[in-house]
């Protein structure tokens, strides 16, 4: 990602509606859909500034990987110990035995997503699960994707195909960030028409920020219980078995 994206992440990941609500939604999904042992080891790949680590720590002992050195430093302070730096799809030196591996808006940054998925699956403990989230709808491609160095946005079919090609089993696939999807889609289209050249991660005025957080966070009551309508993102739970 561009340096400015990491800098904004570090400045806003405790305040911006998207980060705050997404943590609640994904925590609910993990709690409902993934059964973890009491001594679970959890790995987040591409942890950025470490804003998800406390949430993931509810489910087990967390390790993390981040390739950007500045973001990795912030994440290491939050985790209380060093965060690794092995990139996907190599993951050189990363041990196995993880009950849960999370790659939250990461796979779209990797040129060979199949190899990335296989490398993550190789680090799972027997019976372990992967949780990945990715941006959806190629027609929503915008300056946001360019600044974030995305290789692609996914459809349900292309994500399912990537998982199958990697030799993995798809256990759950669903939309999220659905309630605000019409606004997000309209903003992306309008930005494209205006020739916008920046990302969508600036902090809105406080009342709008609170409203968006409350609306997005409502999805925690539904996700993992019944399908949400099309949204900005897709979430998949994956096993190593075929």
Short mmCIF file of C-alpha atoms in Angstrom, two decimals:
data_model
loop_
_atom_site.label_atom_id
_atom_site.label_comp_id
_atom_site.label_asym_id
_atom_site.label_seq_id
_atom_site.Cartn_x
_atom_site.Cartn_y
_atom_site.Cartn_z
CA UNK A 1 0.00 0.00 0.00
CA UNK A 2 1.04 3.63 -0.37
CA UNK A 3 2.74 5.14 2.69
CA UNK A 4 -0.21 7.48 3.27
CA UNK A 5 -2.56 4.50 3.69
CA UNK A 6 -0.46 3.05 6.53
CA UNK A 7 -0.13 6.50 8.11
CA UNK A 8 -3.89 7.01 8.05
CA UNK A 9 -4.40 3.52 9.43
CA UNK A 10 -2.16 4.28 12.39
CA UNK A 11 -3.95 7.57 13.02
CA UNK A 12 -7.53 6.38 12.59
CA UNK A 13 -7.83 2.65 13.34
CA UNK A 14 -9.23 3.25 16.85
CA UNK A 15 -11.68 5.97 15.70
CA UNK A 16 -12.81 5.38 12.12
CA UNK A 17 -16.23 3.73 11.80
CA UNK A 18 -15.02 1.09 9.33
CA UNK A 19 -12.28 -0.31 11.57
CA UNK A 20 -14.38 -0.20 14.72
CA UNK A 21 -17.51 -1.81 13.30
CA UNK A 22 -15.64 -4.38 11.24
CA UNK A 23 -13.94 -5.70 14.37
CA UNK A 24 -17.33 -6.26 15.99
CA UNK A 25 -18.77 -7.95 12.91
CA UNK A 26 -15.81 -10.28 12.39
CA UNK A 27 -15.62 -11.18 16.08
CA UNK A 28 -19.27 -12.26 15.90
CA UNK A 29 -18.55 -14.32 12.79
CA UNK A 30 -15.63 -16.13 14.43
CA UNK A 31 -17.61 -16.81 17.60
CA UNK A 32 -20.51 -18.33 15.66
CA UNK A 33 -18.77 -20.22 12.89
CA UNK A 34 -15.37 -21.39 14.18
CA UNK A 35 -14.98 -23.76 17.12
CA UNK A 36 -11.56 -23.20 18.69
CA UNK A 37 -9.79 -25.11 21.47
CA UNK A 38 -9.07 -23.41 24.77
CA UNK A 39 -5.35 -23.29 23.93
CA UNK A 40 -5.85 -22.04 20.37
CA UNK A 41 -2.99 -20.36 18.57
CA UNK A 42 -4.09 -17.58 16.24
CA UNK A 43 -2.09 -15.94 13.44
CA UNK A 44 -3.00 -12.72 11.65
CA UNK A 45 -1.22 -12.27 8.34
CA UNK A 46 -0.96 -8.71 7.09
CA UNK A 47 -1.93 -7.20 10.44
CA UNK A 48 -1.11 -3.61 9.43
CA UNK A 49 -0.87 -1.49 12.56
CA UNK A 50 -2.24 -4.31 14.71
CA UNK A 51 -5.74 -2.92 15.11
CA UNK A 52 -7.33 -6.41 14.99
CA UNK A 53 -4.95 -8.10 17.42
CA UNK A 54 -6.89 -7.40 20.61
CA UNK A 55 -10.08 -8.65 18.98
CA UNK A 56 -8.38 -11.83 17.77
CA UNK A 57 -6.84 -12.25 21.21
CA UNK A 58 -10.30 -13.09 22.55
CA UNK A 59 -10.00 -16.41 20.72
CA UNK A 60 -6.45 -17.50 21.55
CA UNK A 61 -2.78 -16.60 21.79
CA UNK A 62 -2.04 -14.30 18.86
CA UNK A 63 0.98 -14.03 16.59
CA UNK A 64 1.15 -11.63 13.66
CA UNK A 65 2.95 -10.82 10.42
CA UNK A 66 3.28 -7.47 8.64
CA UNK A 67 5.69 -6.60 5.83
CA UNK A 68 5.62 -2.79 6.19
CA UNK A 69 8.32 -1.86 8.73
CA UNK A 70 6.60 1.22 10.18
CA UNK A 71 3.23 -0.51 10.58
CA UNK A 72 5.02 -3.56 11.97
CA UNK A 73 6.61 -1.39 14.66
CA UNK A 74 3.21 -0.05 15.72
CA UNK A 75 1.74 -3.56 15.72
CA UNK A 76 4.64 -4.92 17.78
CA UNK A 77 4.02 -2.29 20.44
CA UNK A 78 0.35 -3.22 20.56
CA UNK A 79 1.06 -6.94 20.69
CA UNK A 80 3.79 -6.58 23.28
CA UNK A 81 6.28 -8.66 21.32
CA UNK A 82 7.83 -8.63 17.83
CA UNK A 83 5.60 -9.07 14.82
CA UNK A 84 7.05 -11.16 11.99
CA UNK A 85 7.83 -9.90 8.49
CA UNK A 86 7.55 -12.93 6.17
CA UNK A 87 5.62 -12.01 3.01
CA UNK A 88 2.95 -14.04 1.26
CA UNK A 89 3.11 -16.45 -0.42
CA UNK A 90 6.50 -17.52 1.00
CA UNK A 91 5.87 -17.27 4.76
CA UNK A 92 9.46 -18.42 5.22
CA UNK A 93 10.19 -19.37 8.80
CA UNK A 94 6.56 -19.20 9.90
CA UNK A 95 5.73 -22.35 11.90
CA UNK A 96 2.55 -24.36 11.68
CA UNK A 97 0.03 -25.41 14.27
CA UNK A 98 -2.40 -22.50 14.16
CA UNK A 99 -6.05 -23.16 14.95
CA UNK A 100 -7.08 -19.93 13.22
CA UNK A 101 -5.30 -17.89 10.56
CA UNK A 102 -6.85 -14.54 9.66
CA UNK A 103 -6.01 -12.58 6.51
CA UNK A 104 -8.33 -9.60 6.62
CA UNK A 105 -8.29 -7.64 3.37
CA UNK A 106 -4.89 -9.10 2.48
CA UNK A 107 -5.22 -11.69 -0.32
CA UNK A 108 -6.20 -9.05 -2.88
CA UNK A 109 -2.74 -7.50 -2.41
CA UNK A 110 -0.94 -10.70 -3.49
CA UNK A 111 -0.34 -11.37 -7.18
CA UNK A 112 -0.66 -15.16 -6.79
CA UNK A 113 -3.66 -15.54 -4.50
CA UNK A 114 -3.76 -19.33 -4.96
CA UNK A 115 -0.20 -19.70 -3.70
CA UNK A 116 -1.00 -17.37 -0.80
CA UNK A 117 -3.99 -19.47 0.23
CA UNK A 118 -1.96 -22.70 0.04
CA UNK A 119 0.85 -21.20 2.12
CA UNK A 120 -1.59 -20.16 4.83
CA UNK A 121 -3.29 -23.56 4.83
CA UNK A 122 0.11 -25.22 5.31
CA UNK A 123 0.41 -23.40 8.66
CA UNK A 124 -2.90 -24.66 10.05
CA UNK A 125 -3.14 -27.21 12.83
CA UNK A 126 -5.23 -30.29 12.05
CA UNK A 127 -8.83 -29.12 11.96
CA UNK A 128 -7.75 -25.48 11.82
CA UNK A 129 -9.59 -22.79 9.90
CA UNK A 130 -8.72 -19.73 7.87
CA UNK A 131 -10.79 -16.54 7.85
CA UNK A 132 -10.23 -14.25 4.89
CA UNK A 133 -11.99 -11.07 3.87
CA UNK A 134 -11.64 -9.43 0.47
CA UNK A 135 -13.12 -6.45 -1.39
CA UNK A 136 -15.99 -7.40 -3.68
CA UNK A 137 -17.38 -6.33 -7.06
CA UNK A 138 -14.79 -5.62 -9.78
CA UNK A 139 -17.09 -2.89 -11.13
CA UNK A 140 -16.39 -0.93 -7.94
CA UNK A 141 -12.71 -0.59 -8.85
CA UNK A 142 -11.58 2.95 -8.01
CA UNK A 143 -8.65 5.08 -6.88
CA UNK A 144 -9.06 3.42 -3.47
CA UNK A 145 -7.94 0.10 -5.00
CA UNK A 146 -5.04 1.73 -6.83
CA UNK A 147 -3.70 3.52 -3.74
CA UNK A 148 -4.05 0.29 -1.73
CA UNK A 149 -2.17 -1.69 -4.42
CA UNK A 150 -4.95 -4.19 -4.96
CA UNK A 151 -4.52 -6.74 -7.73
CA UNK A 152 -8.23 -7.47 -7.93
CA UNK A 153 -11.67 -7.22 -6.39
CA UNK A 154 -13.57 -10.51 -6.11
CA UNK A 155 -16.92 -11.95 -7.02
CA UNK A 156 -18.35 -14.93 -5.19
CA UNK A 157 -17.37 -17.05 -8.20
CA UNK A 158 -13.79 -15.84 -8.48
CA UNK A 159 -13.13 -16.24 -4.75
CA UNK A 160 -14.69 -19.70 -4.76
CA UNK A 161 -12.54 -20.59 -7.76
CA UNK A 162 -9.34 -19.39 -6.11
CA UNK A 163 -10.06 -21.46 -3.01
CA UNK A 164 -10.84 -24.56 -5.10
CA UNK A 165 -7.73 -24.08 -7.25
CA UNK A 166 -5.65 -23.92 -4.07
CA UNK A 167 -6.99 -27.36 -3.14
CA UNK A 168 -8.87 -26.09 -0.09
CA UNK A 169 -12.40 -26.53 1.23
CA UNK A 170 -14.78 -23.60 1.43
CA UNK A 171 -16.83 -23.90 4.62
CA UNK A 172 -18.63 -20.55 4.52
CA UNK A 173 -18.87 -17.65 2.09
CA UNK A 174 -20.92 -14.53 2.64
CA UNK A 175 -21.26 -10.81 2.11
CA UNK A 176 -20.78 -8.16 4.74
CA UNK A 177 -20.70 -4.36 4.94
CA UNK A 178 -24.08 -4.71 3.25
CA UNK A 179 -26.21 -2.09 4.99
CA UNK A 180 -24.00 0.74 3.73
CA UNK A 181 -23.37 -0.84 0.35
CA UNK A 182 -25.62 1.53 -1.66
CA UNK A 183 -23.79 4.55 -0.22
CA UNK A 184 -20.37 3.00 -0.80
CA UNK A 185 -21.19 2.03 -4.38
CA UNK A 186 -22.54 5.50 -5.12
CA UNK A 187 -19.45 7.13 -3.62
CA UNK A 188 -17.11 4.96 -5.68
CA UNK A 189 -18.97 5.69 -8.91
CA UNK A 190 -19.11 9.41 -8.17
CA UNK A 191 -15.41 9.45 -7.33
CA UNK A 192 -14.59 7.77 -10.61
CA UNK A 193 -16.62 10.33 -12.54
CA UNK A 194 -14.84 13.17 -10.72
CA UNK A 195 -11.43 11.65 -11.33
CA UNK A 196 -10.75 11.14 -7.63
CA UNK A 197 -7.16 10.02 -6.97
CA UNK A 198 -7.25 9.24 -3.25
CA UNK A 199 -8.40 6.46 -0.94
CA UNK A 200 -11.71 6.37 0.97
CA UNK A 201 -10.17 6.12 4.44
CA UNK A 202 -10.41 9.72 5.69
CA UNK A 203 -12.36 10.32 8.90
CA UNK A 204 -15.84 11.78 8.30
CA UNK A 205 -17.40 14.35 10.66
CA UNK A 206 -18.10 12.89 14.10
CA UNK A 207 -21.91 12.53 13.77
CA UNK A 208 -21.57 10.72 10.44
CA UNK A 209 -18.74 8.59 11.79
CA UNK A 210 -20.91 7.49 14.73
CA UNK A 211 -23.90 6.82 12.48
CA UNK A 212 -21.92 4.73 10.01
CA UNK A 213 -20.33 2.74 12.83
CA UNK A 214 -23.71 1.95 14.40
CA UNK A 215 -25.25 0.93 11.08
CA UNK A 216 -22.33 -1.27 10.00
CA UNK A 217 -22.06 -2.84 13.47
CA UNK A 218 -25.69 -3.97 13.30
CA UNK A 219 -24.47 -6.70 10.95
CA UNK A 220 -22.92 -8.48 13.94
CA UNK A 221 -26.37 -9.73 14.85
CA UNK A 222 -26.85 -11.38 11.45
CA UNK A 223 -23.46 -12.51 10.20
CA UNK A 224 -22.94 -16.23 10.64
CA UNK A 225 -26.64 -16.73 11.32
CA UNK A 226 -28.21 -16.02 7.95
CA UNK A 227 -26.96 -14.58 4.64
CA UNK A 228 -26.60 -10.83 4.29
CA UNK A 229 -27.41 -9.16 0.96
CA UNK A 230 -24.59 -8.10 -1.36
CA UNK A 231 -22.06 -5.89 0.36
CA UNK A 232 -18.77 -4.13 -0.13
CA UNK A 233 -16.82 -7.18 1.09
CA UNK A 234 -16.82 -10.96 1.13
CA UNK A 235 -15.82 -13.19 4.06
CA UNK A 236 -14.79 -16.81 3.67
CA UNK A 237 -14.00 -19.53 6.20
CA UNK A 238 -11.71 -22.17 4.73
CA UNK A 239 -10.31 -25.54 5.79
CA UNK A 240 -7.31 -27.44 4.50
CA UNK A 241 -9.35 -30.53 3.69
CA UNK A 242 -10.97 -30.88 0.25
#
